[in-house]
Amino acid sequence: MGEGEVERAKVRAKPILRMGIFLISHSSYVSVICLIAAVVALLLLPVLAKNTYISENALMPGSANNMLSTQDASEANKLVNDLTHLGLRSPIESQKIVGQYMSGLDAEVTYHKFYPQLNWFHSLHFFTSPDSGISSKTMNCSSPAINTVGIIRAPRGDGKEAIVLVTPYNPEKNNVGEALSLGIAYSVFSLLSRVTWLAKDIVWLVADSRYGEYSAVDAWLREYHDPVYGVDMVDSETCNMSNTTNALEQKLYVDKKFYSGFRRAGTMAAALVIKVVEDGNHFEDSLNIYAEASNGQMPNLDLINIVNYLAVHKQGLRIKVKKIWSLLGSRWLNTLGVIFESVGQIARSLNPQWKFGIPASEYVEGTATLASSLYYQGLGVPTGPHGAFRDYQVDAITLEISPKVSLTKMIRRNDFILRGGRLIEGVVRSINNLLEKFHQSFFLYLLTSPSKFVSVGVYMIPFALLVAPLPLVAASLHADTSKSTMPQTTGVDVSRKSWKWLNSAQKVFVIHLWGVVVTLLPYFICRIPYSTPTTNFTLWGLLSAFSLLILYWILGSSVFEASTSQPQKREWASLKSVTITAAFIGLSLMSVINFATAQIGALFIIPICLMARPLKLDALARSLGTLLRASFNLVLGFIAFPPVAYVLLKVAFDDVDGFNVGEYWNWLESLWAWNSATYLYIGIIHLPCWALCIHILFHPC
């Protein structure tokens, strides 16, 4: 390349370089513009939501007439009556009745025994397959729970695929709603045992939920996918099984149609959890859909779409998804909806093809639903037993059906079972048509209503605008620090001073190591016997603060200070630059694992990262602007503290009256138990960045 070509290449690169220099030099204005744009884009998401559609043509929901008859519903009602008339007898009696009804359909019936596991912090296995082993230390040696499983082999299948129906049932409570859910599942199970079009095996799991719905399903899935041979021997040695337990097992297997071993079907194509509850709505039958799993995982949108289509257009059910009810009566949100509706009307008057804006009432409801979807995905905890299936990459949802008539005074029970059964029949028939797993539609989305969604390409825009200022501000701070500390000498001194930022990088690295220590402390604290969640949280806070004081003392030593006799006045700016860089990297990585956690975390941590400035400098300036900035920084620092942020989210979204610090510990335990990446984000990314920002606020300068 000649000199002329080199000069032309430099000229072509100048506009890009100039733009970069301009953005860095005006990073403060760019930050304000990006943050305002991010908030506006976040509020516009309900307006930008699209109608759902079925991407996989093979599903063909509603293309066939329902085959479930009133006779099937009547037979299912007999099962409901048999279960409700048992009263508070031995739980084994209800399980025997369910097993007998299954075997009457020539299904393969087996019982799966499992012991409940304590919700303790256990060894780390995040982002790996679920732990197939059963630890004797975390096993609760109470009476074992027993799942009842029935399997129908598909006449047109090869045994390689299966559809799972799950009905949680607590035999000790004898709840009418749970009995009705068994009735709906039995009506469908009875029909599927006779049809000739079935191409996938059907597995009906009656999950013993006396120790929790999730734990029952999770225990069965562990045994299904990762069997542990000799587990009965381990259980008997660990829990010292009594003769009473053995006698109960013998009663279950009196009928020769029952199988004593664990039975399996093919690879699970999808799973449906069926529940019946009474929510006090006496106007129409309704259906609630729960889809969130751990780490914000969602099932394929097509699974929700076919349920929504069949429930609305075939069974006349009202579909509901979770909402933040406190937002529905918000005046400011309604005002915002009116503004967007007016803007949409003006846009359509200018060009009828511009379909911008929705009615204000629809905007408020869409925002409440979107906030709920973002909140529950961000918490990282499943909203139902369907969450256990996502750990094995199986698409699953929980269908919660609520009748318009009281469960205890239901005269038209057969009609309710018939409608619920035909809904499940239609969903099973659509899934049965699939030749491969769900893959056509979205896996990354946020719901604004049962029939509207925001795709990943749209909801990433607010997050991108939130994190965009971080590298610009970091570069601007680094450039300003380099200019202010530029020595009058040249040579070796200049080279040494140019690497001054490594001192700040060391501090940031050590504080993040402290975050790792804080993250692992609960593993040892929970071993303390007879401790309460409040005690554990208090001890955790004291140990974390003590370890931070030790590290703070180390940071003040000569190991981390190059020149203690002449402290750098702009050292805080270099530290802030590296802190912002660490926050940017952490949030970007978290957005790949769980976008909702990254989005909520960014709303809390980015403002304090950008605004952090030593309070001493603002106090010395003695102006109204600097005092307001100092006050604002203190408020942001308080809000960004993880336990405080958790309380604010609970109060804003869950509408709770009181709060106990032990609840935060219980939530962290649940995050750990479900291998949620939200736990790692809080301890390794959010908490260290918050601590560094607080350090900057109280920097001695």
XYZ file of C-alpha atoms in Angstrom:
701
model
C 0.000 0.000 0.000
C 1.471 3.361 -1.069
C 1.571 6.572 0.913
C -1.452 7.950 -0.980
C -3.560 4.910 -0.117
C -2.546 5.160 3.549
C -3.558 8.821 3.660
C -6.947 8.006 2.035
C -7.528 5.199 4.605
C -6.828 7.667 7.417
C -9.292 10.139 5.926
C -11.989 7.445 5.671
C -11.449 6.484 9.330
C -11.638 10.031 10.626
C -15.467 10.315 10.808
C -15.729 7.170 12.933
C -12.915 8.312 15.184
C -14.438 11.742 15.455
C -17.795 10.263 16.403
C -16.165 8.107 19.084
C -14.236 11.033 20.505
C -17.376 13.181 20.429
C -19.448 10.599 22.315
C -16.736 10.078 24.923
C -16.161 13.799 25.431
C -19.919 14.358 25.830
C -20.575 11.179 27.808
C -22.638 13.017 30.441
C -25.163 14.265 27.894
C -25.184 10.907 26.095
C -25.878 9.153 29.408
C -28.868 11.359 30.182
C -30.280 10.913 26.666
C -29.790 7.125 26.736
C -31.337 6.712 30.191
C -34.391 8.790 29.239
C -34.712 6.883 25.966
C -34.409 3.557 27.833
C -37.246 4.466 30.210
C -39.427 5.645 27.326
C -38.679 2.475 25.331
C -39.525 0.345 28.370
C -42.855 2.124 28.760
C -43.551 1.711 25.033
C -43.195 -2.084 25.093
C -46.954 -2.728 25.599
C -47.651 -0.496 22.598
C -45.128 -2.381 20.469
C -46.492 -5.815 21.429
C -47.617 -8.047 18.543
C -50.497 -10.467 18.338
C -49.508 -14.071 18.931
C -49.662 -16.536 16.075
C -49.026 -20.243 15.655
C -45.747 -20.738 13.830
C -45.781 -24.536 13.528
C -48.325 -25.529 10.879
C -48.334 -29.160 12.011
C -50.062 -28.234 15.281
C -53.407 -27.487 13.570
C -55.343 -26.701 16.776
C -59.095 -27.250 16.537
C -58.907 -28.953 13.140
C -60.564 -32.119 14.491
C -63.811 -32.505 16.378
C -63.644 -33.313 20.080
C -64.136 -36.983 20.879
C -64.522 -36.623 24.657
C -68.106 -37.502 25.504
C -70.430 -36.933 28.425
C -69.963 -40.601 29.299
C -66.234 -39.970 29.845
C -67.088 -36.994 32.038
C -69.538 -39.108 34.072
C -66.928 -41.787 34.665
C -64.466 -39.117 35.735
C -67.041 -37.682 38.124
C -67.254 -41.093 39.798
C -63.527 -40.877 40.530
C -64.030 -37.406 42.004
C -66.849 -38.677 44.231
C -64.814 -41.684 45.376
C -61.923 -39.434 46.369
C -64.025 -36.783 48.108
C -66.015 -39.383 50.061
C -62.866 -40.864 51.569
C -62.656 -38.065 54.111
C -59.448 -38.008 56.151
C -58.584 -41.669 55.852
C -55.130 -43.041 55.200
C -53.457 -41.402 52.169
C -52.741 -44.857 50.803
C -56.433 -45.424 50.168
C -56.775 -42.546 47.715
C -53.634 -43.640 45.876
C -55.021 -47.159 45.580
C -58.265 -45.794 44.130
C -56.424 -43.721 41.506
C -54.237 -46.700 40.619
C -57.272 -48.959 40.237
C -58.977 -46.486 37.913
C -55.797 -46.325 35.820
C -55.417 -50.091 35.643
C -59.065 -50.363 34.588
C -58.023 -48.612 31.367
C -55.286 -51.213 30.717
C -52.602 -48.658 31.506
C -49.225 -49.557 32.954
C -49.515 -48.418 36.570
C -46.618 -48.011 38.945
C -45.880 -46.188 42.173
C -42.841 -43.984 42.649
C -41.691 -43.523 46.222
C -39.502 -40.570 47.176
C -38.390 -38.750 50.288
C -38.738 -34.973 50.587
C -35.485 -33.052 50.493
C -34.712 -30.223 52.852
C -34.389 -26.794 51.244
C -30.754 -26.406 52.248
C -27.890 -24.770 50.456
C -26.020 -27.547 48.721
C -22.933 -27.816 46.564
C -22.835 -25.590 43.509
C -24.068 -27.088 40.250
C -25.348 -24.052 38.401
C -25.818 -24.335 34.631
C -25.447 -28.115 34.753
C -27.890 -30.971 34.585
C -29.982 -31.447 37.713
C -28.397 -33.439 40.492
C -29.487 -37.037 40.130
C -28.061 -38.117 43.440
C -29.889 -38.097 46.735
C -27.834 -36.704 49.562
C -28.473 -38.230 52.948
C -27.644 -34.876 54.560
C -30.478 -33.087 52.759
C -33.041 -35.872 53.019
C -35.987 -35.404 55.324
C -36.614 -38.777 56.933
C -40.341 -38.365 57.420
C -42.887 -40.682 55.867
C -42.186 -41.107 52.141
C -44.423 -39.575 49.496
C -45.698 -41.784 46.691
C -46.426 -40.665 43.134
C -48.932 -42.664 41.094
C -47.977 -43.060 37.434
C -49.990 -44.475 34.552
C -48.682 -44.970 31.012
C -50.647 -45.572 27.817
C -48.648 -46.939 24.900
C -49.465 -45.268 21.586
C -50.861 -47.694 18.969
C -49.237 -45.683 16.160
C -46.032 -44.841 17.993
C -42.666 -46.488 18.466
C -42.255 -45.616 22.140
C -39.697 -42.867 21.493
C -41.883 -39.861 22.384
C -44.350 -39.090 25.138
C -46.735 -36.401 26.391
C -46.983 -35.917 30.154
C -50.089 -34.926 32.113
C -49.459 -33.884 35.720
C -52.100 -33.480 38.430
C -50.778 -32.475 41.875
C -52.757 -34.202 44.637
C -52.332 -34.072 48.398
C -54.010 -37.199 49.843
C -53.873 -35.807 53.371
C -56.021 -32.729 52.636
C -58.577 -34.323 50.305
C -59.181 -31.034 48.483
C -62.177 -30.893 46.118
C -60.276 -28.824 43.571
C -57.440 -31.350 43.377
C -59.963 -34.184 43.052
C -61.578 -32.334 40.131
C -58.198 -31.902 38.451
C -57.772 -35.675 38.705
C -61.230 -36.065 37.196
C -60.347 -33.895 34.194
C -57.096 -35.772 33.641
C -58.837 -39.130 34.004
C -61.474 -38.230 31.406
C -58.733 -37.432 28.888
C -56.677 -40.460 29.933
C -59.724 -42.692 29.442
C -60.339 -41.312 25.952
C -56.696 -41.631 24.891
C -56.646 -45.281 25.949
C -59.220 -46.025 23.195
C -58.226 -43.803 20.251
C -56.294 -45.134 17.274
C -54.673 -41.859 16.149
C -52.308 -41.565 19.107
C -48.657 -41.451 17.985
C -47.006 -40.536 21.298
C -47.161 -42.347 24.623
C -49.245 -40.681 27.328
C -47.896 -40.471 30.875
C -50.239 -39.423 33.666
C -48.391 -38.419 36.820
C -50.463 -37.983 39.977
C -47.871 -36.059 41.979
C -48.028 -36.555 45.740
C -47.872 -32.915 46.813
C -47.939 -33.283 50.582
C -44.324 -32.005 50.603
C -44.816 -29.560 47.735
C -45.915 -29.820 44.123
C -42.522 -28.989 42.678
C -40.568 -31.494 44.770
C -42.890 -34.352 43.766
C -42.547 -33.648 40.049
C -38.815 -32.998 40.358
C -38.215 -36.290 42.188
C -40.044 -38.243 39.475
C -38.175 -36.444 36.679
C -34.820 -37.153 38.344
C -35.620 -40.844 38.445
C -37.003 -40.753 34.907
C -33.923 -39.178 33.314
C -31.105 -40.016 35.749
C -31.950 -43.208 37.628
C -29.994 -43.989 40.786
C -29.744 -47.724 41.224
C -30.005 -49.005 44.748
C -31.839 -45.890 45.926
C -34.243 -47.979 48.003
C -31.310 -49.423 49.891
C -29.892 -45.941 50.473
C -33.261 -44.729 51.718
C -33.665 -47.629 54.114
C -30.169 -47.193 55.512
C -30.444 -43.406 55.810
C -34.011 -43.082 57.017
C -34.349 -46.430 58.811
C -37.649 -47.355 57.158
C -40.259 -48.818 59.445
C -42.345 -51.933 58.925
C -45.389 -49.679 58.520
C -43.920 -48.166 55.363
C -43.181 -51.615 53.937
C -46.731 -52.725 54.731
C -48.148 -49.735 52.861
C -46.044 -50.595 49.819
C -47.307 -54.170 49.891
C -50.914 -52.922 49.931
C -50.285 -50.865 46.814
C -48.981 -53.818 44.832
C -51.682 -56.357 45.704
C -53.146 -56.043 42.204
C -51.022 -57.959 39.695
C -51.688 -55.294 37.059
C -49.424 -52.923 38.944
C -45.731 -52.829 38.090
C -43.239 -52.834 40.939
C -40.397 -51.261 38.930
C -40.053 -47.717 37.615
C -41.716 -47.473 34.189
C -40.669 -45.059 31.449
C -41.970 -43.863 28.107
C -40.171 -41.971 25.354
C -38.607 -38.532 25.171
C -41.021 -35.942 26.517
C -42.440 -33.704 23.800
C -44.376 -31.480 26.219
C -46.000 -31.512 29.650
C -49.242 -30.044 30.974
C -49.860 -29.470 34.684
C -53.612 -29.429 35.399
C -55.011 -27.701 38.472
C -58.503 -26.661 39.557
C -58.874 -23.837 42.067
C -61.607 -21.522 43.228
C -60.689 -17.849 42.836
C -64.028 -16.293 43.738
C -65.018 -15.447 40.142
C -68.691 -16.425 39.832
C -69.345 -14.981 36.361
C -67.487 -17.292 33.989
C -65.084 -20.181 33.890
C -61.515 -18.926 33.578
C -58.095 -20.346 32.846
C -54.825 -19.062 34.316
C -51.615 -19.896 32.477
C -48.297 -20.100 34.354
C -45.196 -20.466 32.210
C -42.130 -19.068 34.038
C -39.404 -21.547 35.007
C -36.038 -21.121 36.724
C -33.557 -18.582 35.285
C -36.406 -16.885 33.427
C -36.810 -19.808 31.040
C -40.071 -19.896 29.102
C -41.700 -22.663 27.070
C -42.051 -22.320 23.344
C -44.675 -19.680 22.606
C -46.585 -22.077 20.346
C -47.564 -24.156 23.398
C -49.236 -21.123 24.985
C -50.761 -20.143 21.647
C -52.580 -23.435 21.095
C -53.926 -23.400 24.666
C -55.127 -19.827 24.195
C -56.756 -20.607 20.838
C -58.548 -23.745 22.006
C -59.673 -22.249 25.316
C -61.112 -19.082 23.760
C -62.467 -20.295 20.420
C -63.490 -23.846 21.314
C -64.362 -23.913 25.025
C -65.308 -20.283 25.684
C -62.965 -19.875 28.653
C -61.576 -16.546 29.752
C -57.776 -16.673 29.619
C -55.776 -14.881 32.292
C -52.087 -14.489 32.970
C -50.475 -13.057 36.089
C -50.654 -9.288 36.539
C -49.310 -6.733 38.970
C -52.655 -5.746 40.412
C -51.310 -2.612 42.092
C -50.545 -1.146 38.642
C -54.099 -1.571 37.370
C -55.347 1.305 39.528
C -52.329 3.529 38.943
C -53.326 7.047 37.876
C -49.984 7.962 36.340
C -50.038 4.790 34.257
C -53.566 5.538 33.054
C -52.488 9.096 32.159
C -49.558 7.686 30.213
C -51.931 5.334 28.401
C -54.165 8.267 27.445
C -51.132 10.123 26.064
C -50.035 7.139 23.960
C -53.619 6.662 22.757
C -53.770 10.329 21.667
C -50.418 10.057 19.891
C -51.691 6.962 18.100
C -54.812 8.772 16.941
C -52.734 11.669 15.600
C -50.422 9.231 13.814
C -53.349 7.413 12.171
C -54.857 10.726 11.076
C -51.614 11.569 9.283
C -51.244 8.125 7.758
C -53.889 5.378 8.205
C -51.194 2.720 7.775
C -49.415 3.839 10.950
C -50.829 1.485 13.567
C -49.344 3.122 16.636
C -51.123 3.415 19.927
C -53.620 1.279 21.814
C -56.572 2.145 24.083
C -55.559 3.456 27.486
C -57.268 0.606 29.365
C -55.473 -1.958 27.215
C -52.168 -0.177 27.827
C -52.622 -0.256 31.604
C -53.519 -3.944 31.590
C -50.683 -4.753 29.177
C -48.170 -2.907 31.361
C -49.365 -4.746 34.477
C -48.990 -8.084 32.659
C -45.595 -7.135 31.204
C -44.321 -6.061 34.630
C -45.493 -9.374 36.095
C -43.792 -11.367 33.336
C -40.557 -9.400 33.810
C -40.757 -9.651 37.606
C -41.332 -13.406 37.839
C -38.745 -14.171 35.187
C -36.280 -11.954 37.035
C -36.895 -13.639 40.391
C -35.598 -16.836 38.825
C -38.059 -19.075 40.688
C -40.609 -21.254 38.835
C -44.248 -20.220 39.175
C -45.410 -23.843 39.347
C -44.380 -27.502 39.101
C -43.986 -27.089 35.342
C -40.638 -25.433 36.102
C -39.086 -28.821 36.861
C -39.541 -29.877 33.219
C -37.535 -26.938 31.825
C -34.453 -28.259 33.605
C -34.677 -31.170 31.153
C -35.482 -28.949 28.136
C -39.133 -30.033 28.082
C -41.751 -27.394 27.233
C -44.337 -27.284 30.007
C -46.999 -24.971 31.423
C -49.439 -25.033 34.322
C -53.125 -24.699 33.469
C -55.156 -23.498 36.449
C -58.884 -23.770 35.746
C -61.328 -21.828 37.926
C -65.067 -22.675 37.757
C -67.725 -19.992 37.887
C -69.672 -22.032 40.465
C -68.399 -22.859 43.939
C -66.598 -26.186 44.088
C -68.552 -27.309 47.137
C -71.919 -26.508 45.519
C -71.256 -27.583 41.947
C -74.393 -28.902 40.275
C -72.978 -28.896 36.748
C -69.782 -30.742 37.657
C -70.007 -33.022 34.609
C -70.161 -30.000 32.312
C -67.092 -28.484 33.965
C -65.143 -31.743 33.601
C -66.276 -31.996 29.975
C -65.057 -28.492 29.086
C -61.739 -28.923 30.865
C -61.224 -32.381 29.392
C -61.941 -31.226 25.845
C -59.412 -28.422 26.251
C -56.723 -30.893 27.324
C -57.773 -33.278 24.553
C -57.305 -30.569 21.924
C -53.872 -29.602 23.258
C -52.744 -33.241 23.380
C -54.005 -33.791 19.844
C -52.039 -30.798 18.541
C -48.842 -31.920 20.269
C -49.435 -35.426 18.947
C -49.229 -34.011 15.398
C -45.669 -32.768 15.905
C -42.921 -34.659 14.107
C -40.194 -32.897 16.109
C -39.825 -30.795 19.235
C -41.195 -27.266 19.502
C -38.778 -25.004 17.670
C -40.605 -22.722 15.242
C -41.837 -20.029 17.629
C -40.124 -17.858 20.245
C -38.435 -19.026 23.439
C -37.449 -15.489 24.508
C -40.456 -13.242 24.974
C -42.509 -11.218 27.437
C -46.297 -11.458 27.572
C -48.525 -8.379 27.678
C -51.714 -10.466 27.445
C -52.559 -14.089 26.599
C -52.716 -13.083 22.924
C -49.927 -10.477 22.728
C -46.184 -10.698 23.250
C -42.979 -8.707 22.989
C -40.180 -10.548 21.207
C -36.506 -10.535 22.135
C -35.617 -8.141 19.318
C -37.881 -5.482 20.827
C -37.416 -5.860 24.577
C -33.613 -5.801 24.262
C -33.764 -2.182 23.065
C -34.403 -0.644 26.532
C -31.620 -2.759 28.028
C -29.199 -1.784 25.262
C -29.986 1.882 25.869
C -29.434 1.423 29.612
C -25.968 -0.128 29.294
C -24.810 1.943 26.287
C -23.493 4.872 28.403
C -21.364 2.611 30.607
C -18.371 2.094 28.259
C -18.523 5.751 27.165
C -18.423 7.061 30.740
C -15.671 4.581 31.649
C -13.557 5.747 28.716
C -14.217 9.404 29.534
C -13.197 8.949 33.169
C -10.056 7.077 32.165
C -9.091 9.828 29.702
C -9.687 12.574 32.280
C -7.675 10.692 34.900
C -4.783 10.210 32.484
C -4.736 13.941 31.661
C -4.899 15.072 35.285
C -2.064 12.772 36.364
C 0.160 13.393 33.325
C 3.669 14.030 34.708
C 6.105 16.615 33.488
C 8.749 13.953 32.910
C 9.106 11.491 30.098
C 10.350 7.970 29.592
C 9.944 5.342 32.292
C 7.837 7.577 34.594
C 5.304 8.221 31.838
C 4.992 4.489 31.150
C 4.535 3.728 34.864
C 1.905 6.447 35.356
C -0.041 5.308 32.276
C -0.657 1.947 33.987
C -1.993 3.588 37.151
C -5.472 2.177 36.403
C -4.212 -1.303 37.340
C -4.253 -0.171 40.966
C -8.004 0.409 40.671
C -8.437 -2.840 38.759
C -6.830 -4.683 41.672
C -9.347 -3.189 44.079
C -12.288 -4.062 41.861
C -10.998 -7.611 41.477
C -10.588 -8.072 45.232
C -14.082 -6.712 45.958
C -15.534 -9.155 43.438
C -13.634 -11.920 45.218
C -15.365 -10.716 48.371
C -18.637 -11.132 46.495
C -17.728 -14.768 45.844
C -17.051 -15.241 49.576
C -20.417 -13.694 50.457
C -22.089 -15.963 47.902
C -20.598 -19.094 49.464
C -21.115 -18.158 53.125
C -24.741 -19.448 53.301
C -23.476 -22.937 52.452
C -21.737 -23.022 55.833
C -24.227 -20.929 57.816
C -27.132 -23.268 57.068
C -25.213 -26.086 58.822
C -25.810 -24.386 62.168
C -28.434 -26.481 64.008
C -31.752 -25.037 65.214
C -31.213 -21.697 63.475
C -34.041 -19.606 62.075
C -34.007 -17.739 58.746
C -33.779 -14.425 60.598
C -30.783 -15.666 62.604
C -29.091 -16.977 59.470
C -29.604 -13.684 57.655
C -28.244 -11.679 60.586
C -25.176 -13.907 60.889
C -24.652 -13.740 57.143
C -24.711 -9.942 57.241
C -22.255 -9.767 60.152
C -19.795 -12.192 58.551
C -20.041 -10.380 55.226
C -19.386 -7.012 56.869
C -16.460 -8.444 58.863
C -14.865 -9.915 55.744
C -15.378 -6.598 53.943
C -13.625 -4.715 56.763
C -10.675 -7.071 56.479
C -10.486 -6.499 52.739
C -10.886 -2.742 53.241
C -7.908 -2.804 55.585
C -5.930 -4.770 53.003
C -6.894 -2.300 50.283
C -5.539 0.536 52.409
C -2.141 -1.131 52.749
C 0.885 -0.385 50.602
C 0.108 -3.422 48.477
C -2.683 -1.467 46.791
C -1.426 2.076 47.190
C 1.551 2.992 45.058
C 2.232 6.192 46.930
C 0.588 6.592 50.311
C 2.419 9.827 51.058
C 0.912 11.578 48.038
C -2.632 10.253 47.563
C -4.096 10.822 44.153
C -7.018 13.244 44.154
C -8.462 11.643 41.018
C -7.989 8.049 42.191
C -11.745 7.747 42.719
C -12.358 8.520 39.036
C -10.074 5.676 37.967
C -11.826 3.361 40.430
C -15.221 4.443 39.093
C -14.070 3.816 35.533
C -13.082 0.209 36.292
C -16.227 -0.337 38.388
C -18.436 0.807 35.523
C -16.546 -1.495 33.169
C -17.098 -4.449 35.517
C -20.813 -3.607 35.793
C -21.100 -3.404 32.009
C -19.457 -6.802 31.524
C -21.518 -8.422 34.293
C -24.848 -7.060 33.048
C -24.066 -8.031 29.457
C -23.265 -11.604 30.483
C -26.362 -11.790 32.679
C -28.580 -10.615 29.821
C -27.599 -13.768 27.928
C -28.497 -16.043 30.861
C -31.591 -14.273 32.198
C -32.577 -11.035 30.507
C -35.219 -10.130 33.102
C -32.674 -10.259 35.935
C -30.252 -8.124 33.917
C -32.993 -5.598 33.085
C -34.184 -5.224 36.687
C -30.617 -5.202 37.991
C -29.635 -2.523 35.471
C -32.471 -0.275 36.633
C -31.081 -0.435 40.183
C -27.288 -0.454 39.695
C -26.664 1.708 36.602
C -27.929 5.018 38.091
C -25.640 4.752 41.138
C -22.723 3.659 38.924
C -23.114 6.713 36.706
C -23.895 9.206 39.485
C -21.353 8.046 42.099
C -19.041 10.859 43.176
C -17.271 11.500 46.502
C -19.611 13.227 48.942
C -16.659 15.216 50.246
C -16.247 17.016 46.927
C -19.946 17.873 46.768
C -19.882 19.118 50.364
C -16.870 21.355 49.689
C -18.564 22.897 46.656
C -21.438 24.132 48.889
C -23.894 24.723 46.062
C -27.502 23.658 45.748
C -26.760 21.446 42.742
C -23.958 19.523 44.438
C -25.987 19.058 47.631
C -28.895 17.697 45.611
C -26.521 15.367 43.790
C -25.089 14.129 47.083
C -28.571 13.507 48.480
C -29.591 11.748 45.289
C -26.495 9.528 45.472
C -27.324 8.515 49.048
C -30.875 7.600 48.039
C -29.647 5.616 45.024
C -27.078 3.822 47.173
C -29.768 2.849 49.672
C -32.174 1.628 46.977
C -29.511 -0.398 45.143
C -28.628 -2.429 48.269
C -29.883 -5.966 47.359
C -32.128 -6.612 50.423
C -33.669 -3.146 50.082
C -34.218 -3.644 46.346
C -35.901 -6.981 47.102
C -38.229 -5.361 49.637
C -39.143 -2.578 47.205
C -39.951 -5.093 44.473
C -42.059 -7.176 46.854
C -43.980 -4.147 48.083
C -44.490 -2.746 44.580
C -45.364 -5.985 42.793
C -46.624 -8.448 45.410
C -48.577 -5.873 47.445
C -47.418 -7.233 50.816
C -48.232 -5.528 54.105
C -45.176 -6.518 56.150
C -41.708 -7.907 55.639
C -39.311 -10.022 57.654
C -35.599 -10.253 56.870
C -35.952 -14.019 57.102
C -38.016 -13.892 53.909
C -34.943 -12.656 52.019
C -32.965 -15.641 53.305
C -35.755 -18.030 52.274
C -35.800 -16.469 48.816
C -32.054 -16.914 48.460
C -32.426 -20.546 49.551
C -35.026 -21.080 46.840
C -32.735 -19.474 44.249
C -29.920 -21.799 45.257
C -32.211 -24.841 45.294
C -33.392 -24.122 41.749
C -29.870 -23.343 40.477
C -30.982 -19.832 39.602
C -28.388 -17.564 38.050
C -30.088 -14.665 39.834
C -28.317 -15.799 43.007
C -24.915 -15.559 41.308
C -25.779 -12.173 39.837
C -26.701 -10.741 43.242
C -23.567 -12.013 44.991
C -20.892 -11.734 42.304
C -22.014 -8.782 40.174
C -24.583 -6.555 41.872
C -23.308 -6.571 45.469
C -19.609 -5.899 44.619
C -20.525 -3.071 42.226
C -22.774 -1.559 44.881
C -20.003 -1.817 47.507
C -17.532 -0.114 45.144
C -20.006 2.705 44.466
C -20.470 3.215 48.218
C -16.672 3.245 48.573
C -16.517 5.971 45.920
C -19.171 8.015 47.729
C -17.124 8.012 50.947
C -13.738 8.308 49.236
C -11.363 10.623 51.185
C -10.060 12.270 47.974
